[in-house]
Amino acid sequence: MRLISATLLSLTLATGAFAQNCGGSFSGFVDGLRQEALQRGHSQSHVQNFFNGVSQDQATLRADRAQGIFSRPFVDFARRLISQNRMDHGRRNAERYRSVFDRMEREYGVSRGVLLAFWAFETDFGAFQGDYNTVNSLITLAHDCRRPELFRPQVFAALELYEHGDLDPRRTTGAWAGEIGMVQMLPEDILARGVDGDGDGQVDLQGSAPDALLSGANLLRDLGWRANEPWLVEVDMPASFDWSQTGLDTTRRVSQWEQMGVQARTGSLPSRNSQASILLPQGRNGPTFMAYPNYSVLFEWNQSFVYVTTAAYFATRLEGAPVFDAGNPDTGLDQNQMRQLQTRLTAMGYDVGGIDGILGARTRAAVQAVQGQLGLPADAWPTPDLLRRL
């Protein structure tokens, strides 16, 4: 699933004189979209057929507001998502589509484990691609005033897919956020990065695994994926390490990390001249990884830290890495405690990115800063003790 983070709203508004940005009467909002579509040059018949019968989807809104699974800590989340069944299916699909993955690595430089991981997590290798009506979901989220700048452009991209014969506004279904197909891509990305992988003249992300996999690889490459470079490697850390040097905001050459005592848990660290960061999903006593630039690219696919880290780790497992060392992480915070922490950090002047009960990048950075001020190990992992101190 890719929820793009930066769409220029001004470009939409420049051509959207007939439609309010968001909110208001839903039927009036849809009428405005119709007028804007005509202004953009779409035919009357296509516009009428596309928007005819559109309805607001309350289930979509509930799903958008109920993403509590992302509040789970990494170890718990990873164990829930990475089952033996998914491991087995991943290996079988790697063999079944060997020629597709060979082409993907040759032409796009994206390692097969990465697409296998997203294919598994997004749709269980295509088995369940979502049952939300795509057009209803996109228009519902465009009308909702939480993130109209993200979803509004997708409505017009979906209209263009319909004109190409690649989307049925009444029958095409997918995820609640409007993503379509085996690896769940948004309409704009399908238009811009869709690949006809099986050579049948169509880009079918729902029914063709080659199309879906190569389109996903093309998307990652365009987002900045570095060909044939690593993304995540499990490491062992020296006990005396300065934990304030961890986190994605601190980067050094891999060779410099080695000089500081960081070692690969198995084998040796790849790409010694590359920049990398030390990642502690659950603090200094939990699993520890070295994150390369390609790891950060994955946040353009999904913005959840725990999801991206789990997908990145699962990709390494599918390519032969061992099960991570879970260690013995300090007790973390539940979702209510996390909201309390975020409230207190916000009152202290820190930008935590919203009080949502989820340990995201901004909350981690604030926690690490406060830990340093209090003389605690600055590993960005909030504990009940830290909450009490604040």
mmCIF file of C-alpha atoms in Angstrom:
data_model
loop_
_atom_site.group_PDB
_atom_site.id
_atom_site.type_symbol
_atom_site.label_atom_id
_atom_site.label_comp_id
_atom_site.label_asym_id
_atom_site.label_seq_id
_atom_site.Cartn_x
_atom_site.Cartn_y
_atom_site.Cartn_z
ATOM 1 C CA MET A 1 0.000 0.000 0.000
ATOM 2 C CA ARG A 2 1.352 3.374 -0.939
ATOM 3 C CA LEU A 3 -0.079 6.514 0.653
ATOM 4 C CA ILE A 4 1.789 9.312 -1.097
ATOM 5 C CA SER A 5 2.717 12.146 1.209
ATOM 6 C CA ALA A 6 3.133 15.211 -1.005
ATOM 7 C CA THR A 7 0.647 16.061 -3.753
ATOM 8 C CA LEU A 8 0.503 19.701 -4.782
ATOM 9 C CA LEU A 9 -2.983 20.811 -3.858
ATOM 10 C CA SER A 10 -2.538 24.074 -5.711
ATOM 11 C CA LEU A 11 -2.343 22.223 -9.022
ATOM 12 C CA THR A 12 -5.671 20.599 -8.317
ATOM 13 C CA LEU A 13 -7.326 23.819 -7.202
ATOM 14 C CA ALA A 14 -6.089 25.635 -10.277
ATOM 15 C CA THR A 15 -8.312 23.425 -12.426
ATOM 16 C CA GLY A 16 -10.974 22.815 -9.802
ATOM 17 C CA ALA A 17 -12.980 26.014 -9.808
ATOM 18 C CA PHE A 18 -16.239 24.082 -9.747
ATOM 19 C CA ALA A 19 -15.554 21.903 -6.696
ATOM 20 C CA GLN A 20 -14.928 22.649 -3.065
ATOM 21 C CA ASN A 21 -11.693 21.199 -1.735
ATOM 22 C CA CYS A 22 -13.434 18.896 0.737
ATOM 23 C CA GLY A 23 -16.436 18.574 3.025
ATOM 24 C CA GLY A 24 -19.910 19.956 2.606
ATOM 25 C CA SER A 25 -22.717 18.063 0.939
ATOM 26 C CA PHE A 26 -21.427 14.787 -0.513
ATOM 27 C CA SER A 27 -23.713 15.006 -3.540
ATOM 28 C CA GLY A 28 -22.637 18.599 -4.084
ATOM 29 C CA PHE A 29 -19.010 17.563 -3.810
ATOM 30 C CA VAL A 30 -19.500 14.855 -6.450
ATOM 31 C CA ASP A 31 -21.243 17.347 -8.732
ATOM 32 C CA GLY A 32 -18.217 19.588 -8.382
ATOM 33 C CA LEU A 33 -15.929 16.708 -9.333
ATOM 34 C CA ARG A 34 -18.062 16.068 -12.403
ATOM 35 C CA GLN A 35 -17.742 19.676 -13.507
ATOM 36 C CA GLU A 36 -14.002 19.618 -12.876
ATOM 37 C CA ALA A 37 -13.634 16.422 -14.907
ATOM 38 C CA LEU A 38 -15.412 18.061 -17.836
ATOM 39 C CA GLN A 39 -13.186 21.102 -17.487
ATOM 40 C CA ARG A 40 -10.156 18.818 -17.644
ATOM 41 C CA GLY A 41 -11.328 17.584 -21.035
ATOM 42 C CA HIS A 42 -12.965 14.261 -20.204
ATOM 43 C CA SER A 43 -15.981 13.395 -22.337
ATOM 44 C CA GLN A 44 -19.527 13.852 -21.091
ATOM 45 C CA SER A 45 -20.313 10.155 -21.474
ATOM 46 C CA HIS A 46 -17.230 8.993 -19.579
ATOM 47 C CA VAL A 47 -17.838 11.468 -16.773
ATOM 48 C CA GLN A 48 -21.483 10.475 -16.479
ATOM 49 C CA ASN A 49 -20.740 6.750 -16.430
ATOM 50 C CA PHE A 50 -17.844 7.117 -14.001
ATOM 51 C CA PHE A 51 -19.648 9.198 -11.372
ATOM 52 C CA ASN A 52 -23.124 7.679 -11.815
ATOM 53 C CA GLY A 53 -24.183 5.875 -8.639
ATOM 54 C CA VAL A 54 -21.193 6.959 -6.528
ATOM 55 C CA SER A 55 -21.903 6.759 -2.799
ATOM 56 C CA GLN A 56 -20.148 7.695 0.414
ATOM 57 C CA ASP A 57 -18.575 4.621 2.035
ATOM 58 C CA GLN A 58 -18.757 4.702 5.822
ATOM 59 C CA ALA A 59 -16.724 1.489 6.041
ATOM 60 C CA THR A 60 -13.870 3.285 4.311
ATOM 61 C CA LEU A 61 -13.975 6.088 6.862
ATOM 62 C CA ARG A 62 -14.010 3.610 9.746
ATOM 63 C CA ALA A 63 -11.012 1.765 8.281
ATOM 64 C CA ASP A 64 -9.128 5.037 7.847
ATOM 65 C CA ARG A 65 -9.574 5.842 11.515
ATOM 66 C CA ALA A 66 -8.957 2.371 12.932
ATOM 67 C CA GLN A 67 -5.318 1.532 12.214
ATOM 68 C CA GLY A 68 -4.472 0.434 15.728
ATOM 69 C CA ILE A 69 -2.460 -2.546 14.472
ATOM 70 C CA PHE A 70 0.366 -0.128 13.629
ATOM 71 C CA SER A 71 0.691 0.695 17.330
ATOM 72 C CA ARG A 72 2.036 -2.797 18.055
ATOM 73 C CA PRO A 73 5.770 -3.103 18.770
ATOM 74 C CA PHE A 74 7.998 -4.505 16.051
ATOM 75 C CA VAL A 75 8.602 -7.977 17.523
ATOM 76 C CA ASP A 76 4.894 -8.584 18.077
ATOM 77 C CA PHE A 77 3.936 -7.117 14.706
ATOM 78 C CA ALA A 78 6.559 -9.126 12.825
ATOM 79 C CA ARG A 79 5.562 -12.384 14.477
ATOM 80 C CA ARG A 80 1.925 -11.754 13.553
ATOM 81 C CA LEU A 81 2.659 -11.016 9.910
ATOM 82 C CA ILE A 82 5.497 -13.429 9.175
ATOM 83 C CA SER A 83 3.973 -16.883 9.357
ATOM 84 C CA GLN A 84 5.436 -20.156 8.178
ATOM 85 C CA ASN A 85 2.670 -20.259 5.584
ATOM 86 C CA ARG A 86 3.819 -16.928 4.141
ATOM 87 C CA MET A 87 7.422 -18.092 4.170
ATOM 88 C CA ASP A 88 6.480 -21.264 2.280
ATOM 89 C CA HIS A 89 4.272 -19.446 -0.228
ATOM 90 C CA GLY A 90 6.965 -16.830 -0.731
ATOM 91 C CA ARG A 91 9.543 -19.444 -1.635
ATOM 92 C CA ARG A 92 7.142 -21.251 -3.954
ATOM 93 C CA ASN A 93 6.230 -18.021 -5.738
ATOM 94 C CA ALA A 94 9.887 -17.070 -6.013
ATOM 95 C CA GLU A 95 10.439 -20.309 -7.909
ATOM 96 C CA ARG A 96 7.204 -20.139 -9.918
ATOM 97 C CA TYR A 97 7.982 -16.628 -11.176
ATOM 98 C CA ARG A 98 11.733 -16.996 -11.305
ATOM 99 C CA SER A 99 11.953 -15.530 -14.822
ATOM 100 C CA VAL A 100 9.869 -12.499 -13.771
ATOM 101 C CA PHE A 101 12.080 -11.863 -10.749
ATOM 102 C CA ASP A 102 15.207 -12.312 -12.872
ATOM 103 C CA ARG A 103 13.863 -9.662 -15.239
ATOM 104 C CA MET A 104 12.904 -7.410 -12.326
ATOM 105 C CA GLU A 105 16.391 -7.500 -10.837
ATOM 106 C CA ARG A 106 18.014 -7.080 -14.261
ATOM 107 C CA GLU A 107 15.873 -4.162 -15.485
ATOM 108 C CA TYR A 108 14.909 -2.382 -12.267
ATOM 109 C CA GLY A 109 17.592 -3.424 -9.783
ATOM 110 C CA VAL A 110 15.006 -4.295 -7.102
ATOM 111 C CA SER A 111 15.724 -7.462 -5.173
ATOM 112 C CA ARG A 112 13.066 -10.176 -5.405
ATOM 113 C CA GLY A 113 12.650 -10.464 -1.654
ATOM 114 C CA VAL A 114 11.297 -6.918 -1.443
ATOM 115 C CA LEU A 115 8.431 -7.470 -3.892
ATOM 116 C CA LEU A 116 7.714 -10.889 -2.408
ATOM 117 C CA ALA A 117 7.366 -9.292 1.020
ATOM 118 C CA PHE A 118 4.941 -6.599 -0.152
ATOM 119 C CA TRP A 119 3.024 -9.117 -2.246
ATOM 120 C CA ALA A 120 2.627 -11.267 0.874
ATOM 121 C CA PHE A 121 1.643 -8.519 3.295
ATOM 122 C CA GLU A 122 -0.624 -6.556 0.968
ATOM 123 C CA THR A 123 -2.746 -9.366 -0.477
ATOM 124 C CA ASP A 124 -1.369 -12.769 0.617
ATOM 125 C CA PHE A 125 0.096 -13.210 -2.858
ATOM 126 C CA GLY A 126 -3.071 -12.006 -4.569
ATOM 127 C CA ALA A 127 -5.530 -14.146 -2.606
ATOM 128 C CA PHE A 128 -7.326 -11.185 -1.026
ATOM 129 C CA GLN A 129 -7.033 -7.867 -2.808
ATOM 130 C CA GLY A 130 -9.748 -6.002 -0.906
ATOM 131 C CA ASP A 131 -13.496 -5.707 -1.329
ATOM 132 C CA TYR A 132 -13.969 -1.935 -1.118
ATOM 133 C CA ASN A 133 -15.352 -0.286 -4.239
ATOM 134 C CA THR A 134 -12.338 1.689 -5.447
ATOM 135 C CA VAL A 135 -14.168 4.715 -6.815
ATOM 136 C CA ASN A 136 -16.434 5.027 -3.766
ATOM 137 C CA SER A 137 -13.440 4.818 -1.440
ATOM 138 C CA LEU A 138 -11.390 7.405 -3.319
ATOM 139 C CA ILE A 139 -14.228 9.925 -3.539
ATOM 140 C CA THR A 140 -15.180 9.322 0.103
ATOM 141 C CA LEU A 141 -11.614 10.039 1.225
ATOM 142 C CA ALA A 142 -11.317 13.021 -1.130
ATOM 143 C CA HIS A 143 -14.503 14.449 0.410
ATOM 144 C CA ASP A 144 -13.275 13.771 3.947
ATOM 145 C CA CYS A 145 -11.172 16.688 5.154
ATOM 146 C CA ARG A 146 -8.343 14.694 6.746
ATOM 147 C CA ARG A 147 -6.196 14.278 3.603
ATOM 148 C CA PRO A 148 -8.004 15.604 0.534
ATOM 149 C CA GLU A 149 -4.733 16.619 -1.108
ATOM 150 C CA LEU A 150 -3.717 12.965 -1.142
ATOM 151 C CA PHE A 151 -6.892 11.365 -2.462
ATOM 152 C CA ARG A 152 -8.473 13.979 -4.704
ATOM 153 C CA PRO A 153 -5.925 13.556 -7.544
ATOM 154 C CA GLN A 154 -6.486 9.796 -7.377
ATOM 155 C CA VAL A 155 -10.142 10.282 -8.359
ATOM 156 C CA PHE A 156 -9.150 11.791 -11.701
ATOM 157 C CA ALA A 157 -6.438 9.181 -12.190
ATOM 158 C CA ALA A 158 -9.091 6.487 -11.654
ATOM 159 C CA LEU A 159 -11.266 8.228 -14.259
ATOM 160 C CA GLU A 160 -8.386 8.024 -16.717
ATOM 161 C CA LEU A 161 -7.915 4.327 -15.962
ATOM 162 C CA TYR A 162 -11.617 3.854 -16.692
ATOM 163 C CA GLU A 163 -11.207 5.602 -20.039
ATOM 164 C CA HIS A 164 -8.348 3.229 -20.864
ATOM 165 C CA GLY A 165 -10.534 0.229 -20.058
ATOM 166 C CA ASP A 166 -8.460 -0.703 -17.005
ATOM 167 C CA LEU A 167 -11.050 0.097 -14.295
ATOM 168 C CA ASP A 168 -14.773 -0.539 -13.907
ATOM 169 C CA PRO A 169 -16.234 2.119 -11.589
ATOM 170 C CA ARG A 170 -18.962 -0.249 -10.400
ATOM 171 C CA ARG A 171 -16.982 -3.488 -10.109
ATOM 172 C CA THR A 172 -13.329 -2.686 -9.466
ATOM 173 C CA THR A 173 -12.530 -3.307 -5.814
ATOM 174 C CA GLY A 174 -9.418 -3.035 -3.692
ATOM 175 C CA ALA A 175 -8.140 -1.700 -0.380
ATOM 176 C CA TRP A 176 -10.034 0.894 1.648
ATOM 177 C CA ALA A 177 -7.559 3.602 0.621
ATOM 178 C CA GLY A 178 -8.126 3.029 -3.096
ATOM 179 C CA GLU A 179 -5.145 0.824 -3.919
ATOM 180 C CA ILE A 180 -5.677 -1.805 -6.590
ATOM 181 C CA GLY A 181 -4.116 -5.168 -7.373
ATOM 182 C CA MET A 182 -1.754 -7.747 -5.975
ATOM 183 C CA VAL A 183 0.747 -5.232 -4.610
ATOM 184 C CA GLN A 184 -1.856 -2.494 -4.024
ATOM 185 C CA MET A 185 -0.987 0.548 -6.122
ATOM 186 C CA LEU A 186 -2.887 3.812 -6.327
ATOM 187 C CA PRO A 187 -4.374 4.906 -9.678
ATOM 188 C CA GLU A 188 -1.794 7.661 -10.282
ATOM 189 C CA ASP A 189 1.022 5.166 -9.811
ATOM 190 C CA ILE A 190 -0.638 2.633 -12.107
ATOM 191 C CA LEU A 191 -0.918 5.270 -14.827
ATOM 192 C CA ALA A 192 2.680 6.432 -14.420
ATOM 193 C CA ARG A 193 4.494 3.193 -13.538
ATOM 194 C CA GLY A 194 2.270 0.331 -14.687
ATOM 195 C CA VAL A 195 4.148 -2.345 -16.675
ATOM 196 C CA ASP A 196 2.694 -4.917 -19.071
ATOM 197 C CA GLY A 197 4.809 -7.721 -17.672
ATOM 198 C CA ASP A 198 3.158 -10.625 -19.491
ATOM 199 C CA GLY A 199 2.987 -8.927 -22.902
ATOM 200 C CA ASP A 200 -0.772 -9.194 -23.422
ATOM 201 C CA GLY A 201 -1.192 -5.490 -24.180
ATOM 202 C CA GLN A 202 -2.808 -4.596 -20.840
ATOM 203 C CA VAL A 203 -1.602 -3.565 -17.407
ATOM 204 C CA ASP A 204 -3.608 -5.872 -15.132
ATOM 205 C CA LEU A 205 -2.436 -5.604 -11.541
ATOM 206 C CA GLN A 206 -5.315 -7.731 -10.287
ATOM 207 C CA GLY A 207 -5.015 -10.780 -12.511
ATOM 208 C CA SER A 208 -1.400 -10.832 -13.706
ATOM 209 C CA ALA A 209 1.431 -11.456 -11.264
ATOM 210 C CA PRO A 210 4.094 -10.374 -13.812
ATOM 211 C CA ASP A 211 2.275 -7.073 -14.361
ATOM 212 C CA ALA A 212 1.908 -6.469 -10.611
ATOM 213 C CA LEU A 213 5.478 -7.385 -9.680
ATOM 214 C CA LEU A 214 7.190 -5.426 -12.435
ATOM 215 C CA SER A 215 4.914 -2.419 -11.847
ATOM 216 C CA GLY A 216 5.824 -2.489 -8.167
ATOM 217 C CA ALA A 217 9.515 -2.663 -9.018
ATOM 218 C CA ASN A 218 9.148 0.209 -11.474
ATOM 219 C CA LEU A 219 7.455 2.265 -8.762
ATOM 220 C CA LEU A 220 10.264 1.619 -6.270
ATOM 221 C CA ARG A 221 12.912 2.482 -8.835
ATOM 222 C CA ASP A 222 11.191 5.771 -9.637
ATOM 223 C CA LEU A 223 10.940 6.542 -5.927
ATOM 224 C CA GLY A 224 14.715 6.324 -5.612
ATOM 225 C CA TRP A 225 15.586 2.651 -5.102
ATOM 226 C CA ARG A 226 19.304 2.080 -5.601
ATOM 227 C CA ALA A 227 19.898 -0.835 -7.895
ATOM 228 C CA ASN A 228 21.486 -3.926 -6.403
ATOM 229 C CA GLU A 229 22.114 -2.344 -2.992
ATOM 230 C CA PRO A 230 21.019 -3.705 0.411
ATOM 231 C CA TRP A 231 18.227 -2.230 2.513
ATOM 232 C CA LEU A 232 18.403 -3.848 5.973
ATOM 233 C CA VAL A 233 20.968 -6.027 7.764
ATOM 234 C CA GLU A 234 20.741 -7.339 11.329
ATOM 235 C CA VAL A 235 23.712 -6.283 13.451
ATOM 236 C CA ASP A 236 25.256 -6.802 16.889
ATOM 237 C CA MET A 237 26.116 -3.748 18.958
ATOM 238 C CA PRO A 238 28.813 -3.207 21.588
ATOM 239 C CA ALA A 239 27.405 -2.808 25.101
ATOM 240 C CA SER A 240 29.195 0.515 25.573
ATOM 241 C CA PHE A 241 27.681 2.095 22.441
ATOM 242 C CA ASP A 242 26.460 5.708 22.557
ATOM 243 C CA TRP A 243 22.775 5.092 21.845
ATOM 244 C CA SER A 244 22.154 8.734 20.973
ATOM 245 C CA GLN A 245 23.964 7.966 17.711
ATOM 246 C CA THR A 246 21.189 5.601 16.616
ATOM 247 C CA GLY A 247 18.136 6.470 14.562
ATOM 248 C CA LEU A 248 17.500 7.349 10.938
ATOM 249 C CA ASP A 249 18.650 10.953 11.377
ATOM 250 C CA THR A 250 22.227 9.819 12.043
ATOM 251 C CA THR A 251 24.144 8.337 9.116
ATOM 252 C CA ARG A 252 27.750 7.198 8.717
ATOM 253 C CA ARG A 253 29.675 5.064 6.305
ATOM 254 C CA VAL A 254 29.315 1.382 7.058
ATOM 255 C CA SER A 255 33.081 1.190 7.532
ATOM 256 C CA GLN A 256 32.840 3.873 10.224
ATOM 257 C CA TRP A 257 30.132 1.947 12.062
ATOM 258 C CA GLU A 258 32.436 -1.069 11.961
ATOM 259 C CA GLN A 259 35.183 0.983 13.571
ATOM 260 C CA MET A 260 32.718 1.816 16.363
ATOM 261 C CA GLY A 261 32.203 -1.883 17.027
ATOM 262 C CA VAL A 262 29.065 -2.596 14.968
ATOM 263 C CA GLN A 263 29.167 -6.042 13.346
ATOM 264 C CA ALA A 264 26.860 -8.066 11.148
ATOM 265 C CA ARG A 265 25.082 -10.732 13.138
ATOM 266 C CA THR A 266 25.950 -13.228 10.403
ATOM 267 C CA GLY A 267 28.566 -12.835 7.699
ATOM 268 C CA SER A 268 29.931 -9.366 6.986
ATOM 269 C CA LEU A 269 28.358 -5.990 6.419
ATOM 270 C CA PRO A 270 27.735 -5.236 2.721
ATOM 271 C CA SER A 271 28.393 -1.954 0.899
ATOM 272 C CA ARG A 272 31.068 -0.718 3.315
ATOM 273 C CA ASN A 273 31.320 2.656 1.537
ATOM 274 C CA SER A 274 27.586 3.299 1.687
ATOM 275 C CA GLN A 275 25.908 5.563 4.222
ATOM 276 C CA ALA A 276 23.716 3.779 6.776
ATOM 277 C CA SER A 277 21.919 4.254 10.089
ATOM 278 C CA ILE A 278 21.458 2.094 13.170
ATOM 279 C CA LEU A 279 17.848 1.115 13.738
ATOM 280 C CA LEU A 280 16.500 0.050 17.152
ATOM 281 C CA PRO A 281 12.792 -0.820 16.680
ATOM 282 C CA GLN A 282 12.387 -1.595 20.403
ATOM 283 C CA GLY A 283 15.357 0.090 21.976
ATOM 284 C CA ARG A 284 18.863 -1.052 22.804
ATOM 285 C CA ASN A 285 17.746 -4.356 24.323
ATOM 286 C CA GLY A 286 15.680 -5.466 21.332
ATOM 287 C CA PRO A 287 16.506 -6.375 17.721
ATOM 288 C CA THR A 288 19.101 -4.171 16.031
ATOM 289 C CA PHE A 289 19.486 -3.444 12.320
ATOM 290 C CA MET A 290 21.614 -1.405 9.987
ATOM 291 C CA ALA A 291 19.343 0.548 7.618
ATOM 292 C CA TYR A 292 20.671 1.530 4.193
ATOM 293 C CA PRO A 293 19.249 4.265 1.895
ATOM 294 C CA ASN A 294 16.905 1.777 0.212
ATOM 295 C CA TYR A 295 15.159 1.204 3.539
ATOM 296 C CA SER A 296 13.996 4.820 3.563
ATOM 297 C CA VAL A 297 12.567 4.475 0.045
ATOM 298 C CA LEU A 298 10.088 1.934 1.400
ATOM 299 C CA PHE A 299 8.367 4.705 3.389
ATOM 300 C CA GLU A 300 7.098 6.038 0.066
ATOM 301 C CA TRP A 301 5.141 2.781 -0.202
ATOM 302 C CA ASN A 302 3.768 2.827 3.328
ATOM 303 C CA GLN A 303 4.437 5.406 6.029
ATOM 304 C CA SER A 304 4.123 3.108 9.052
ATOM 305 C CA PHE A 305 7.495 2.526 10.739
ATOM 306 C CA VAL A 306 6.554 -0.893 12.102
ATOM 307 C CA TYR A 307 5.082 -2.041 8.773
ATOM 308 C CA VAL A 308 8.053 -0.891 6.705
ATOM 309 C CA THR A 309 10.587 -2.406 9.108
ATOM 310 C CA THR A 310 8.711 -5.709 9.169
ATOM 311 C CA ALA A 311 8.429 -5.809 5.368
ATOM 312 C CA ALA A 312 12.111 -4.953 4.988
ATOM 313 C CA TYR A 313 13.103 -7.655 7.460
ATOM 314 C CA PHE A 314 10.771 -10.232 5.861
ATOM 315 C CA ALA A 315 12.415 -9.497 2.501
ATOM 316 C CA THR A 316 15.788 -10.432 4.000
ATOM 317 C CA ARG A 317 14.301 -13.639 5.450
ATOM 318 C CA LEU A 318 12.965 -14.631 2.022
ATOM 319 C CA GLU A 319 16.493 -14.213 0.707
ATOM 320 C CA GLY A 320 18.058 -16.413 3.375
ATOM 321 C CA ALA A 321 18.604 -14.272 6.485
ATOM 322 C CA PRO A 322 18.038 -15.984 9.858
ATOM 323 C CA VAL A 323 15.250 -15.190 12.316
ATOM 324 C CA PHE A 324 16.105 -11.981 14.148
ATOM 325 C CA ASP A 325 17.398 -12.036 17.707
ATOM 326 C CA ALA A 326 14.462 -10.602 19.662
ATOM 327 C CA GLY A 327 16.629 -9.863 22.681
ATOM 328 C CA ASN A 328 14.842 -8.748 25.835
ATOM 329 C CA PRO A 329 13.262 -5.352 25.096
ATOM 330 C CA ASP A 330 12.198 -3.091 27.929
ATOM 331 C CA THR A 331 8.449 -2.924 28.483
ATOM 332 C CA GLY A 332 6.890 -0.405 26.128
ATOM 333 C CA LEU A 333 3.731 1.689 26.273
ATOM 334 C CA ASP A 334 0.216 0.721 25.281
ATOM 335 C CA GLN A 335 -1.729 2.994 22.952
ATOM 336 C CA ASN A 336 -3.304 5.074 25.732
ATOM 337 C CA GLN A 337 0.043 5.541 27.452
ATOM 338 C CA MET A 338 1.572 6.525 24.123
ATOM 339 C CA ARG A 339 -1.069 9.221 23.709
ATOM 340 C CA GLN A 340 -0.250 10.478 27.214
ATOM 341 C CA LEU A 341 3.426 10.590 26.317
ATOM 342 C CA GLN A 342 2.744 12.415 23.065
ATOM 343 C CA THR A 343 0.553 14.923 24.916
ATOM 344 C CA ARG A 344 3.313 15.649 27.422
ATOM 345 C CA LEU A 345 5.982 15.891 24.728
ATOM 346 C CA THR A 346 3.788 18.284 22.759
ATOM 347 C CA ALA A 347 3.341 20.436 25.864
ATOM 348 C CA MET A 348 7.139 20.547 26.145
ATOM 349 C CA GLY A 349 7.363 21.958 22.620
ATOM 350 C CA TYR A 350 8.174 18.837 20.632
ATOM 351 C CA ASP A 351 6.496 18.086 17.303
ATOM 352 C CA VAL A 352 5.380 14.458 17.566
ATOM 353 C CA GLY A 353 3.348 14.518 14.367
ATOM 354 C CA GLY A 354 -0.022 14.279 16.106
ATOM 355 C CA ILE A 355 -1.371 12.534 19.173
ATOM 356 C CA ASP A 356 -2.353 9.187 17.670
ATOM 357 C CA GLY A 357 -0.914 6.605 20.069
ATOM 358 C CA ILE A 358 1.549 5.376 17.427
ATOM 359 C CA LEU A 359 5.317 5.517 17.844
ATOM 360 C CA GLY A 360 6.206 7.231 14.589
ATOM 361 C CA ALA A 361 9.411 8.899 13.453
ATOM 362 C CA ARG A 362 8.708 12.271 15.088
ATOM 363 C CA THR A 363 7.696 10.752 18.395
ATOM 364 C CA ARG A 364 10.851 8.618 18.358
ATOM 365 C CA ALA A 365 13.000 11.689 17.747
ATOM 366 C CA ALA A 366 11.336 13.550 20.629
ATOM 367 C CA VAL A 367 11.744 10.583 22.961
ATOM 368 C CA GLN A 368 15.422 10.284 22.099
ATOM 369 C CA ALA A 369 15.984 13.984 22.771
ATOM 370 C CA VAL A 370 14.218 13.847 26.146
ATOM 371 C CA GLN A 371 16.091 10.699 27.162
ATOM 372 C CA GLY A 372 19.348 12.501 26.509
ATOM 373 C CA GLN A 373 18.251 15.448 28.637
ATOM 374 C CA LEU A 374 17.326 13.133 31.509
ATOM 375 C CA GLY A 375 20.590 11.212 31.342
ATOM 376 C CA LEU A 376 18.880 8.013 30.166
ATOM 377 C CA PRO A 377 20.135 5.722 27.376
ATOM 378 C CA ALA A 378 18.899 7.639 24.326
ATOM 379 C CA ASP A 379 17.589 4.702 22.307
ATOM 380 C CA ALA A 380 14.240 6.322 21.312
ATOM 381 C CA TRP A 381 12.229 3.558 22.990
ATOM 382 C CA PRO A 382 9.641 5.002 25.411
ATOM 383 C CA THR A 383 8.983 3.098 28.628
ATOM 384 C CA PRO A 384 6.592 3.493 31.565
ATOM 385 C CA ASP A 385 9.533 4.840 33.573
ATOM 386 C CA LEU A 386 10.076 7.632 31.018
ATOM 387 C CA LEU A 387 6.362 8.459 31.104
ATOM 388 C CA ARG A 388 6.477 8.729 34.904
ATOM 389 C CA ARG A 389 9.525 10.991 34.767
ATOM 390 C CA LEU A 390 7.699 13.355 32.441
#
